[in-house]
Tab-separated table of C-alpha atoms in Angstrom:
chain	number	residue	atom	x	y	z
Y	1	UNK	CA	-13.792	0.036	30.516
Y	2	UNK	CA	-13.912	1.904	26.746
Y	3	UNK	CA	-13.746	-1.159	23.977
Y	4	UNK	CA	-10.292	-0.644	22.492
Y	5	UNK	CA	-9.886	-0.486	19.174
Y	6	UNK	CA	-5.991	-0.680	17.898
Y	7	UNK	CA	-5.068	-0.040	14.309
Y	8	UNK	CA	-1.716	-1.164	13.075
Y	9	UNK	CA	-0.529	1.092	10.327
Y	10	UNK	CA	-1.480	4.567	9.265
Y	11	UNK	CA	-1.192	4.076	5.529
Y	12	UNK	CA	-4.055	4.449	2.891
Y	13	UNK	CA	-6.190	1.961	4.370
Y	14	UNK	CA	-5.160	2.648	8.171
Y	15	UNK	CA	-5.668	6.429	8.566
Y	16	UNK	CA	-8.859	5.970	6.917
Y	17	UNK	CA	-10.474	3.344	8.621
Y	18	UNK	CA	-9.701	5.013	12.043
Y	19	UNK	CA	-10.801	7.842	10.759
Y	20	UNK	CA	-13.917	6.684	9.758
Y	21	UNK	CA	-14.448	5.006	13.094
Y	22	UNK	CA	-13.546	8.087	15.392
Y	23	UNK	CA	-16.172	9.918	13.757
Y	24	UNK	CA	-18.474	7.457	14.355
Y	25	UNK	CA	-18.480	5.810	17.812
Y	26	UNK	CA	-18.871	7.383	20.592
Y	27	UNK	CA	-15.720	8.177	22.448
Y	28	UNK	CA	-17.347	7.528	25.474
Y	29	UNK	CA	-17.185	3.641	25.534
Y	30	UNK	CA	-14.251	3.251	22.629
Y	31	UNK	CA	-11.155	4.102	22.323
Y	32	UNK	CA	-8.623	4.026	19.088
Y	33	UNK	CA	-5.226	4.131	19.163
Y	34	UNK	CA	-3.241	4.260	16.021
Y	35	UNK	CA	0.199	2.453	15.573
Y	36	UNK	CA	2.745	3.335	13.203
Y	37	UNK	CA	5.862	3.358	12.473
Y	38	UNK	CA	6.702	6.906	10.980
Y	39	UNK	CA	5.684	10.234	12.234
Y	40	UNK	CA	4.415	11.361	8.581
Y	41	UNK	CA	1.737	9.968	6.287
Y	42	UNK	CA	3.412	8.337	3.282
Y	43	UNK	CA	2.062	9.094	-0.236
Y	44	UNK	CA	3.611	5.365	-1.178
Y	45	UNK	CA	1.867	5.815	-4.526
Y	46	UNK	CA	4.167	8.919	-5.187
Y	47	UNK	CA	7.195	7.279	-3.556
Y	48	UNK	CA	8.662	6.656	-7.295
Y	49	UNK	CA	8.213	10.396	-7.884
Y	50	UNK	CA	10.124	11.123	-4.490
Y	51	UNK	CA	12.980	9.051	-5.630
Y	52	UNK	CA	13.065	10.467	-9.054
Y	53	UNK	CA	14.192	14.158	-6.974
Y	54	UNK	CA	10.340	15.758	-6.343
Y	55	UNK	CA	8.822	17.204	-3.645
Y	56	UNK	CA	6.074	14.931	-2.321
Y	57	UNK	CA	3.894	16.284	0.681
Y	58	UNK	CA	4.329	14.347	3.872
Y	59	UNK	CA	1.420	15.547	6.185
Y	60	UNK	CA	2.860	14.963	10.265
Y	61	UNK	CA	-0.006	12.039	11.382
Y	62	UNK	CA	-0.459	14.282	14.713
Y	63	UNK	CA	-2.097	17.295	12.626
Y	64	UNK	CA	-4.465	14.462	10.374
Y	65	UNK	CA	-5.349	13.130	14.191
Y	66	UNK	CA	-5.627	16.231	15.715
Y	67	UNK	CA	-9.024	16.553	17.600
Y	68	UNK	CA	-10.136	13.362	16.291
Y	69	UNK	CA	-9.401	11.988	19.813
Y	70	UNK	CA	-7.275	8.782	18.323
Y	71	UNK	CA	-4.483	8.550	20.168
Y	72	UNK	CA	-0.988	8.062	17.900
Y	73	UNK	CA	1.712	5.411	19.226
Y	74	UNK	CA	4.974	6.416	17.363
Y	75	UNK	CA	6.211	2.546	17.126
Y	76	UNK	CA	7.346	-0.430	15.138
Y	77	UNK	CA	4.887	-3.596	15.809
Y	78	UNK	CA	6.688	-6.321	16.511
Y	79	UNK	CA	4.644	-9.187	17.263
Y	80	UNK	CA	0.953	-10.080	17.171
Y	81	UNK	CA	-0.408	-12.492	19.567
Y	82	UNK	CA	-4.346	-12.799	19.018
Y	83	UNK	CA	-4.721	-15.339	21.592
Y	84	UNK	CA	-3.902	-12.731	24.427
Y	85	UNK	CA	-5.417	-9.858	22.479
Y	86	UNK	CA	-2.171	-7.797	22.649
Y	87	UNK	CA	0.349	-6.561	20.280
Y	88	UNK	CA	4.111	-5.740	20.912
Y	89	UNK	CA	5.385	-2.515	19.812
Y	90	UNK	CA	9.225	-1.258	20.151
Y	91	UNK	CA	10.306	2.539	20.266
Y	92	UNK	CA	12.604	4.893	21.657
Y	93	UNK	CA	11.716	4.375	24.840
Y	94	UNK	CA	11.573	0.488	24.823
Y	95	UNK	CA	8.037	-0.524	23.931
Y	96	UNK	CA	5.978	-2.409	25.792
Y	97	UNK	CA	2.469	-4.533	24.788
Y	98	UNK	CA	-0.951	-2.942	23.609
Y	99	UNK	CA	-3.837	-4.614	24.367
Y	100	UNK	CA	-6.400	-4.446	22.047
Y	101	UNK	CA	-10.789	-6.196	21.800
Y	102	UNK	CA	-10.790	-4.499	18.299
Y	103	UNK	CA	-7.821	-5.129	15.928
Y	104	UNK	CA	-7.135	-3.967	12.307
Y	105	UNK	CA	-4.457	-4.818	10.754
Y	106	UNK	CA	-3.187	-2.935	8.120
Y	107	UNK	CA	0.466	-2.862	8.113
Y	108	UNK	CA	0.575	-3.084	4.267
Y	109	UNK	CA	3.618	-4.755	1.916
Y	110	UNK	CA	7.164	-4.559	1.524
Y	111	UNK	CA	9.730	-5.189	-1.639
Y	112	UNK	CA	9.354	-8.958	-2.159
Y	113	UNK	CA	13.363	-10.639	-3.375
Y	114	UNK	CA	11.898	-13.948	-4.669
Y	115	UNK	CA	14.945	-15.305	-3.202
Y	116	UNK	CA	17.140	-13.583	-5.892
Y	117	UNK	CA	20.739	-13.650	-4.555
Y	118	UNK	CA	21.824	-9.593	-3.872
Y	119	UNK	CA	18.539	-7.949	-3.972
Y	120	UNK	CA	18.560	-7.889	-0.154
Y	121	UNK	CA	21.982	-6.237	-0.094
Y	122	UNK	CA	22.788	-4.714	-3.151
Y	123	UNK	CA	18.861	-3.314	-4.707
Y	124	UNK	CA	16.675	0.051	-3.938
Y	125	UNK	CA	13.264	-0.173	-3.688
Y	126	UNK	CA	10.614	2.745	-3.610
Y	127	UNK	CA	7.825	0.278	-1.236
Y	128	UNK	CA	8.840	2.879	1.650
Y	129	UNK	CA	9.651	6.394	2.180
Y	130	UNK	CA	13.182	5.396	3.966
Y	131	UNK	CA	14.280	3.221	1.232
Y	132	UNK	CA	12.983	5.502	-1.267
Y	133	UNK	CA	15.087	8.400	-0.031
Y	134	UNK	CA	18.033	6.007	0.120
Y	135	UNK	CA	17.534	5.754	-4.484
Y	136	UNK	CA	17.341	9.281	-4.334
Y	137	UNK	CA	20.448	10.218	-2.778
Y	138	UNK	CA	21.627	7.730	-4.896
Y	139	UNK	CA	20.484	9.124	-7.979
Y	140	UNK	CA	21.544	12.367	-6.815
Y	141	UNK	CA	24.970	11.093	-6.506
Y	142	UNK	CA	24.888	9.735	-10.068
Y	143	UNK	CA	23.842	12.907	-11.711
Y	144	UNK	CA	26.969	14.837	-9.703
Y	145	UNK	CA	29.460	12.485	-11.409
Y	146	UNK	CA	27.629	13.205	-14.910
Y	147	UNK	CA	25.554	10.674	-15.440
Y	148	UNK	CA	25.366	6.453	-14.782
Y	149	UNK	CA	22.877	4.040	-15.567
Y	150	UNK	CA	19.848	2.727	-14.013
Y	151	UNK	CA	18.070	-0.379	-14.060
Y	152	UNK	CA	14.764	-1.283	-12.994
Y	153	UNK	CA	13.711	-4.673	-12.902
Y	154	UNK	CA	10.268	-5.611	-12.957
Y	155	UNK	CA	7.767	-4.355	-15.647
Y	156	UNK	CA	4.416	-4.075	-13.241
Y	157	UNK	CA	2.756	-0.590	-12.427
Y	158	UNK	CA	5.879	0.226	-9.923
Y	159	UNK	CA	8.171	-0.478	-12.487
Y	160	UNK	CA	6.885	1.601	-15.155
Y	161	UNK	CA	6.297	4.019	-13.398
Y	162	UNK	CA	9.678	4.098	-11.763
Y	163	UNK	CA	11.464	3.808	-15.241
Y	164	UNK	CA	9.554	6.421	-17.071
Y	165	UNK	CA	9.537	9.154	-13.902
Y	166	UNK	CA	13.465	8.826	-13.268
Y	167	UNK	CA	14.354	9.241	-17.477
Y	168	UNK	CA	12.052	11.883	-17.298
Y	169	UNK	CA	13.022	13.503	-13.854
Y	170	UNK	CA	17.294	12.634	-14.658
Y	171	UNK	CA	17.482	13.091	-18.214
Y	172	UNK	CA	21.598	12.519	-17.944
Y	173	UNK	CA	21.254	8.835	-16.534
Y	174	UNK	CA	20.864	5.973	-18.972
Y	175	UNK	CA	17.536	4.034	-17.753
Y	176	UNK	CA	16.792	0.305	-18.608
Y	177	UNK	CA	13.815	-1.539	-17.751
Y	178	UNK	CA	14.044	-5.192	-17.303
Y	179	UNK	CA	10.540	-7.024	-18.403
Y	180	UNK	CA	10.255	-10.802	-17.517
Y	181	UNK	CA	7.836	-10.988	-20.614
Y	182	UNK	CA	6.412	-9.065	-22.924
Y	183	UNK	CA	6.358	-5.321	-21.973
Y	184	UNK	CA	2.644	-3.859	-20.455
Y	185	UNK	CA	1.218	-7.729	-21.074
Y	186	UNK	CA	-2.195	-7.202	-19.351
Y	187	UNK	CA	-2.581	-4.316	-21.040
Y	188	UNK	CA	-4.471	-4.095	-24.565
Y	189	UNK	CA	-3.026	-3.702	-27.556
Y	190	UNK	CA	-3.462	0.090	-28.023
Y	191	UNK	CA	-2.142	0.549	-24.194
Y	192	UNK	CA	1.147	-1.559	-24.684
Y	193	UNK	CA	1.451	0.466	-27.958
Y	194	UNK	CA	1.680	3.465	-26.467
Y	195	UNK	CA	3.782	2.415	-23.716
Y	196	UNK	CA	6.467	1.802	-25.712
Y	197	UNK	CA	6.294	5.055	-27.381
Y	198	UNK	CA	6.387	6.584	-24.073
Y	199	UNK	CA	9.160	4.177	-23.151
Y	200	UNK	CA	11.091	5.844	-26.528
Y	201	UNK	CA	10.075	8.732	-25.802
Y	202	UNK	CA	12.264	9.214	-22.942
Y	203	UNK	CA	14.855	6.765	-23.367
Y	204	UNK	CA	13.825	4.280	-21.406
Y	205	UNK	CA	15.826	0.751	-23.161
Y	206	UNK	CA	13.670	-2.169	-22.458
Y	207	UNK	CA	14.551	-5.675	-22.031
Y	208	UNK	CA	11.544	-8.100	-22.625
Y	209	UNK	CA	11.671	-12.168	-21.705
Y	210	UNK	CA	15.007	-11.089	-19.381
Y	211	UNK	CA	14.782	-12.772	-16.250
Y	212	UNK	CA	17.811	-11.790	-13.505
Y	213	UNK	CA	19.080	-14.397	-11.583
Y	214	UNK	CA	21.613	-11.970	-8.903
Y	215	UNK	CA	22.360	-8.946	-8.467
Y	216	UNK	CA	25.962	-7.607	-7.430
Y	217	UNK	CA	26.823	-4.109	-6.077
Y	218	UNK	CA	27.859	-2.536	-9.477
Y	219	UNK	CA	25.751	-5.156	-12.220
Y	220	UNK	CA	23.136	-7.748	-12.367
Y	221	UNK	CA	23.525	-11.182	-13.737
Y	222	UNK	CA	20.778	-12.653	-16.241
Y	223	UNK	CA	19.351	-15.867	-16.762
Y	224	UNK	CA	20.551	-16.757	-20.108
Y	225	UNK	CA	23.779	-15.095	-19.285
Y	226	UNK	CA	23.327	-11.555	-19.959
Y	227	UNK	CA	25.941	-9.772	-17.420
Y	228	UNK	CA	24.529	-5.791	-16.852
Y	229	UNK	CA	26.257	-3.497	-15.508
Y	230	UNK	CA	24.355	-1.118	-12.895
Y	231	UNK	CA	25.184	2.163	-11.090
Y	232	UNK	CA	21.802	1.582	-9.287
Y	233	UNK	CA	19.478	-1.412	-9.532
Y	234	UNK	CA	16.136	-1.071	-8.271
Y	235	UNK	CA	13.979	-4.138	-7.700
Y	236	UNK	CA	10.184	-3.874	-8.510
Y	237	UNK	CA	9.858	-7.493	-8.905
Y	238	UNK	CA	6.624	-8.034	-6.474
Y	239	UNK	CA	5.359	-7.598	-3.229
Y	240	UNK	CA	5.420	-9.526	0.222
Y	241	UNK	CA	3.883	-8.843	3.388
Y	242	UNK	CA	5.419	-8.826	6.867
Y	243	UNK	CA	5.522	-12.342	8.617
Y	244	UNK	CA	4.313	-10.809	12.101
Y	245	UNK	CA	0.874	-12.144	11.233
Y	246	UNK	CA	1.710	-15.852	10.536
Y	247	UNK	CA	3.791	-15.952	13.439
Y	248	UNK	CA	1.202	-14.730	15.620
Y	249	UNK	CA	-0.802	-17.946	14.447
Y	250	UNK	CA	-3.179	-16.378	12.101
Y	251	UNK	CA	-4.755	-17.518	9.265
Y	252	UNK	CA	-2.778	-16.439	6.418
Y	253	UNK	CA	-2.263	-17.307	2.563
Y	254	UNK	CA	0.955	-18.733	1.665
Y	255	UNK	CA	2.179	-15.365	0.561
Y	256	UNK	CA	1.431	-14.010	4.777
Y	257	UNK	CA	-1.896	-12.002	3.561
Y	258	UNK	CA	-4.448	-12.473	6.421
Y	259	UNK	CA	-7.534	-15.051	5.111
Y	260	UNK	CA	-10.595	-12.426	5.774
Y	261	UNK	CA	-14.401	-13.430	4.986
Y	262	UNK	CA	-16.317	-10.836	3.151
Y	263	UNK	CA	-16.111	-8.972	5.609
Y	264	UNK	CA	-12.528	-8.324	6.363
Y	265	UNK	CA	-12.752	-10.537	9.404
Y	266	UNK	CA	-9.958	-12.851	10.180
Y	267	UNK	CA	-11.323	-16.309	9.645
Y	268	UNK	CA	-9.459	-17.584	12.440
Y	269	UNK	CA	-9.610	-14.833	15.087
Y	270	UNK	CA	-12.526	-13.237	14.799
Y	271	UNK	CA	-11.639	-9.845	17.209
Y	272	UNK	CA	-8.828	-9.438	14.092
Y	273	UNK	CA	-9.756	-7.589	11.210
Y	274	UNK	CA	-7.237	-7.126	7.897
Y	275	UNK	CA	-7.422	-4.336	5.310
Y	276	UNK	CA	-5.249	-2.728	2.556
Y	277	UNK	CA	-2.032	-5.560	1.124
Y	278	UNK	CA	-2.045	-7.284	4.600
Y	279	UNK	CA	-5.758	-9.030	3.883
Y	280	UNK	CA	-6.189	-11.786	1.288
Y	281	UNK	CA	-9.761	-10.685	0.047
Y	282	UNK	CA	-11.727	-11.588	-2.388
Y	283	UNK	CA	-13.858	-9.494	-4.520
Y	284	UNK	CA	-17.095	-9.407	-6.280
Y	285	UNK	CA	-15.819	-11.245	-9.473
Y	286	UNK	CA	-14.559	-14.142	-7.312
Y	287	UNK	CA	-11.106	-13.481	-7.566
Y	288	UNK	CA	-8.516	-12.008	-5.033
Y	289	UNK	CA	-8.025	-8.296	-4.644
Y	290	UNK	CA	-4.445	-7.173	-5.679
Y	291	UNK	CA	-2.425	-5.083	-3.918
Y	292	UNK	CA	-3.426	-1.691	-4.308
Y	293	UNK	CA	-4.632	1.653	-3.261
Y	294	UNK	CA	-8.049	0.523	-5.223
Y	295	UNK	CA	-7.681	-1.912	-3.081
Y	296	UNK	CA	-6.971	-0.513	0.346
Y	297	UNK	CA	-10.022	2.048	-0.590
Y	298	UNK	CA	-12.779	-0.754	-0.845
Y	299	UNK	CA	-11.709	-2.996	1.950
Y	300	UNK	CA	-11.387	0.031	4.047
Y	301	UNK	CA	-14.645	0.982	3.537
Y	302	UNK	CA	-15.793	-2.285	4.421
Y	303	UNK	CA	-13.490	-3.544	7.420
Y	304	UNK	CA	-15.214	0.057	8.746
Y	305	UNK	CA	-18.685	-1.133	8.210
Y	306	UNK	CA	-18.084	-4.375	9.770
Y	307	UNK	CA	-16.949	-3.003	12.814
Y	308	UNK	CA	-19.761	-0.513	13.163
Y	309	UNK	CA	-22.009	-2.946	12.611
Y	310	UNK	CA	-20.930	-5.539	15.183
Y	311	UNK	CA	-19.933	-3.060	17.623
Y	312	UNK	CA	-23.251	-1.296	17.787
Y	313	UNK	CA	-25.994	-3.620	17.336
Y	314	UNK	CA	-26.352	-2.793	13.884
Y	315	UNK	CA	-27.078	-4.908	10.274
Y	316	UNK	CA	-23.704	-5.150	8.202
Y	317	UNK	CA	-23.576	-3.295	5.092
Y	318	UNK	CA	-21.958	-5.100	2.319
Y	319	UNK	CA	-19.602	-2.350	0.492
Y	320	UNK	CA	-18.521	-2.946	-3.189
Y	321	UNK	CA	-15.327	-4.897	-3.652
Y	322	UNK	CA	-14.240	-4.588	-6.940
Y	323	UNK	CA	-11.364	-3.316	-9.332
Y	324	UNK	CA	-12.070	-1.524	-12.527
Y	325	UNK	CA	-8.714	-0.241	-13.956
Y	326	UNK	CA	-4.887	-0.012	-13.744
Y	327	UNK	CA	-3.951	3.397	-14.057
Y	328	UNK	CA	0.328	3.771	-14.881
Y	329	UNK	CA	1.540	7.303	-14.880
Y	330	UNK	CA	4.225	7.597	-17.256
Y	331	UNK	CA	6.425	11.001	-15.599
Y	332	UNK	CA	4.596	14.007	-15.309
Y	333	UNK	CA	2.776	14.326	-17.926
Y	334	UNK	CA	1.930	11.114	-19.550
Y	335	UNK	CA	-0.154	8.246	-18.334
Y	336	UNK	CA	-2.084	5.390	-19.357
Y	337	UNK	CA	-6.054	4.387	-18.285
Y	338	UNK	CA	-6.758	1.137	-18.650
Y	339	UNK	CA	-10.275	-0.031	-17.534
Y	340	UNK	CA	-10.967	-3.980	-16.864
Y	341	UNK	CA	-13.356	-6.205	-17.251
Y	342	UNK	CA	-15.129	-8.452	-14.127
Y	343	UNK	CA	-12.544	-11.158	-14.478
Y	344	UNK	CA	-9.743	-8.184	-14.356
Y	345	UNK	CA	-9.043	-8.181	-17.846
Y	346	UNK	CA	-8.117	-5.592	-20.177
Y	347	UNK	CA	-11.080	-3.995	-22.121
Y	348	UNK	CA	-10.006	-2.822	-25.588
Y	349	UNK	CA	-10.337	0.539	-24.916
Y	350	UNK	CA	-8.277	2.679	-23.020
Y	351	UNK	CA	-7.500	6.702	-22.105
Y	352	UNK	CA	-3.795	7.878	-22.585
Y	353	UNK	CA	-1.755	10.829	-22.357
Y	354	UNK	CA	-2.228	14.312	-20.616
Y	355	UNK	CA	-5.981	13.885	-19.790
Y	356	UNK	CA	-5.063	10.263	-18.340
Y	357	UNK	CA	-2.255	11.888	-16.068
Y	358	UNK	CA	-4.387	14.843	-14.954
Y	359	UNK	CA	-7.039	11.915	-13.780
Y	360	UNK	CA	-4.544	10.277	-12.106
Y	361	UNK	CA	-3.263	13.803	-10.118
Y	362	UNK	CA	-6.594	14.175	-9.153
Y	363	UNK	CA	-7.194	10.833	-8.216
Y	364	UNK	CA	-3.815	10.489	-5.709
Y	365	UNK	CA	-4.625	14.261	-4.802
Y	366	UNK	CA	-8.181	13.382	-3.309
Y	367	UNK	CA	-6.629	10.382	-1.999
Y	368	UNK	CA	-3.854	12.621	0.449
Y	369	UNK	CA	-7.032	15.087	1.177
Y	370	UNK	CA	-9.216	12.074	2.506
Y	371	UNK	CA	-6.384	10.966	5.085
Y	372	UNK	CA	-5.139	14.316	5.865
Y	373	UNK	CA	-9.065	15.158	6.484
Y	374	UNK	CA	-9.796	11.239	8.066
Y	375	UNK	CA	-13.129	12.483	10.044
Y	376	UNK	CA	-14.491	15.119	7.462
Y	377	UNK	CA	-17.956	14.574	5.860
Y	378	UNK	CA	-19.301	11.702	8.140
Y	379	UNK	CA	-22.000	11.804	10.114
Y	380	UNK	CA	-21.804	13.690	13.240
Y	381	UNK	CA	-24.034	11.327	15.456
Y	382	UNK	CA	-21.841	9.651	17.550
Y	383	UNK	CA	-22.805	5.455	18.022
Y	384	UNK	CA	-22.858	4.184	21.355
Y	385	UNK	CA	-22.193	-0.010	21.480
Y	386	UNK	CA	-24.523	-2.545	22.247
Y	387	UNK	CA	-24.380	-3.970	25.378
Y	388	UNK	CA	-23.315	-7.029	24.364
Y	389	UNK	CA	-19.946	-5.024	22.981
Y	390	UNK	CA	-18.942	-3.921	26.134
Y	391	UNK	CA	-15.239	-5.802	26.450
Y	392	UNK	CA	-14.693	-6.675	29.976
Y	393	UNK	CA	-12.621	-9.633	29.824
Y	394	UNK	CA	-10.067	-11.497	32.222
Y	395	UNK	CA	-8.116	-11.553	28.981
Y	396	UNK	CA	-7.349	-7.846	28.914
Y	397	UNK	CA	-3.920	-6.087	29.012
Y	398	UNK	CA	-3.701	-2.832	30.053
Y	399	UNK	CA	-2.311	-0.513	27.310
């Protein structure tokens, strides 16, 4: 039987790992199927532009798989259980269990509430294309009746960026951003300056040391007893990973990131692999990767590696893990460079403006080409596995 290799998720991380690995094994003794839980590829790094009203290109995740001979499972995991080696997916048609000797998991991260009364029922979020359209149509709505005002809470990348591209994008709505601290803190000093003239720039009121306590359907209430009033609140406060891997019984940080070795290998199940928001990695400076596309890039690039290399017999290359800069665009034509240091620090200097946001185009715009390309420009020798690879088991479940 082929050694099965089942990704979970076709985000950033997802659709280029599998990628990576179709072009490079052999399809004659592996197989890769792809689950996922949307028919298009979602540009989640542009999903604040998509709710601000633009057009953001969607590519269908048949054509990027295409004659890449993955196989795509239209599906929404539900359960992990690596003792079994399967995974339980639901559908139209019901579902059913894929079994899996290979498995990376790379489901990504969802709006975190923090346990803030409302957010669950009452906030928007732009952490998925779904809920993203749902603050657009909102927005849209807003802007029909003349105007209404807008507040984002949570002053990290998302949030900025959310604030600055709606003002921009819907001049006639009033936009507030709520900071729990000082505005663009791990910034330096010349990059928090000129976010806030940005943040002037285009209206955008900010609210530093404001911390919200609830949020209603039509205002949020604030910690020292500030009462907002809202026409659409969207929450930007953090990020928190699906449970599905905890429950499944594997070893996760208290947030639910999978604990990987440097390798992206599950410390506790080692046929389990972790990549992208869903792994709790940690870099070359000793600290843990954040979540981000930086992020999903390098422990891609590794989690692929790793597999290779125990799949076919071959030594493990150890890819870079690192992070180097934040980079906040600030609507179309603004944006803010801000390289760090090896303990993720600010360095003094930093790159703002038009030539910052043109980096940052090109930067999200080689990003969609890589997944909507996910076998181009790898080598064309295909690997066969090492003997010792070949995943007959008792254990198996047929797919």
């Amino acid at each position: 039987m082929k050694h099965r290799i089942v990704v979970l998720g076709a985000g950033y991380a997802g659709a280029f790992v599998a990628g990576n690995l179709a072009r490079r094994l052999s399809p004659a003794d592996t197989g890769i199927t792809v689950v996922n839980a949307e028919p298009d590829f979602v540009q989640r790094l542009r999903l604040h532009q998509f709710a601000a009203g633009q057009e953001i290109e969607a590519p269908k995740l048949a054509d990027v798989f295409a004659g890449t001979g993955i196989r795509l499972r239209l599906a929404r995991v539900t359960a992990v259980d690596p003792e079994r080696r399967v995974v339980a997916v639901a559908d139209a048609a019901g579902g059913g269990e894929l079994g899996y000797d290979t498995l990376l998991y790379a489901l990504g991260s969802h709006v975190a509430d923090h346990g803030v009364p409302g957010v669950t029922e009452h906030a928007f979020d732009v952490t998925g294309r779904p809920s993203a359209l749902r603050l657009r149509e909102r927005l849209d709505g807003l802007d029909g009746r003349g105007g209404g005002s807008v507040l984002v809470v949570g002053d990290g990348l998302t949030g900025i960026e959310t604030a600055t591209e709606t003002a921009e994008s819907r001049p006639g709505l009033s936009v507030t951003l709520i900071a729990r601290g000082e505005l663009g803190a791990p910034l330096s000093a010349g990059a928090r300056g000129h976010l806030r003239r940005a943040c002037d720039r285009l209206g955008v009121t900010v609210l530093e040391h404001t911390t919200v306590e609830a949020v209603e359907a039509t205002r949020v209430l604030c910690a020292d007893g500030t009462v907002l009033a809202s026409d659409a609140t969207v929450w930007t406060a953090g990020f928190a990973v699906h449970p599905i891997a905890a429950a499944g019984g594997l070893e996760v940080t208290e947030n639910g990131r999978i604990v990987v070795d440097r390798t992206m290998r599950s410390v506790s199940h080692p046929d389990v692999y972790a990549v992208g928001d869903s792994a709790h990695a940690i870099g070359d400076n000793g600290r843990p990767l954040p979540m981000s596309c930086a992020s999903a890039g390098c422990t891609g690039r590794q989690a692929t590696e790793a597999i290779m290399g125990r799949l076919t017999g071959r030594e493990i290359t150890n890819t870079k893990l690192e992070y180097v800069a934040n980079h906040i665009s600030l609507g179309r034509r603004d944006a803010i460079l801000q390289m760090v240091d090896g303990e993720g620090r600010a360095k003094p200097k930093y790159l703002g403006g038009r030539k910052a946001a043109r980096i940052k185009a090109g930067i999200l715009g080689m990003s969609l080409w890589a997944t909507s390309h996910p076998t181009f420009g790898l080598p064309k020798r295909k690997r066969r596995l090492a003997a010792s690879s070949d995943a007959s088991d008792e254990k198996r479940v047929a797919a």
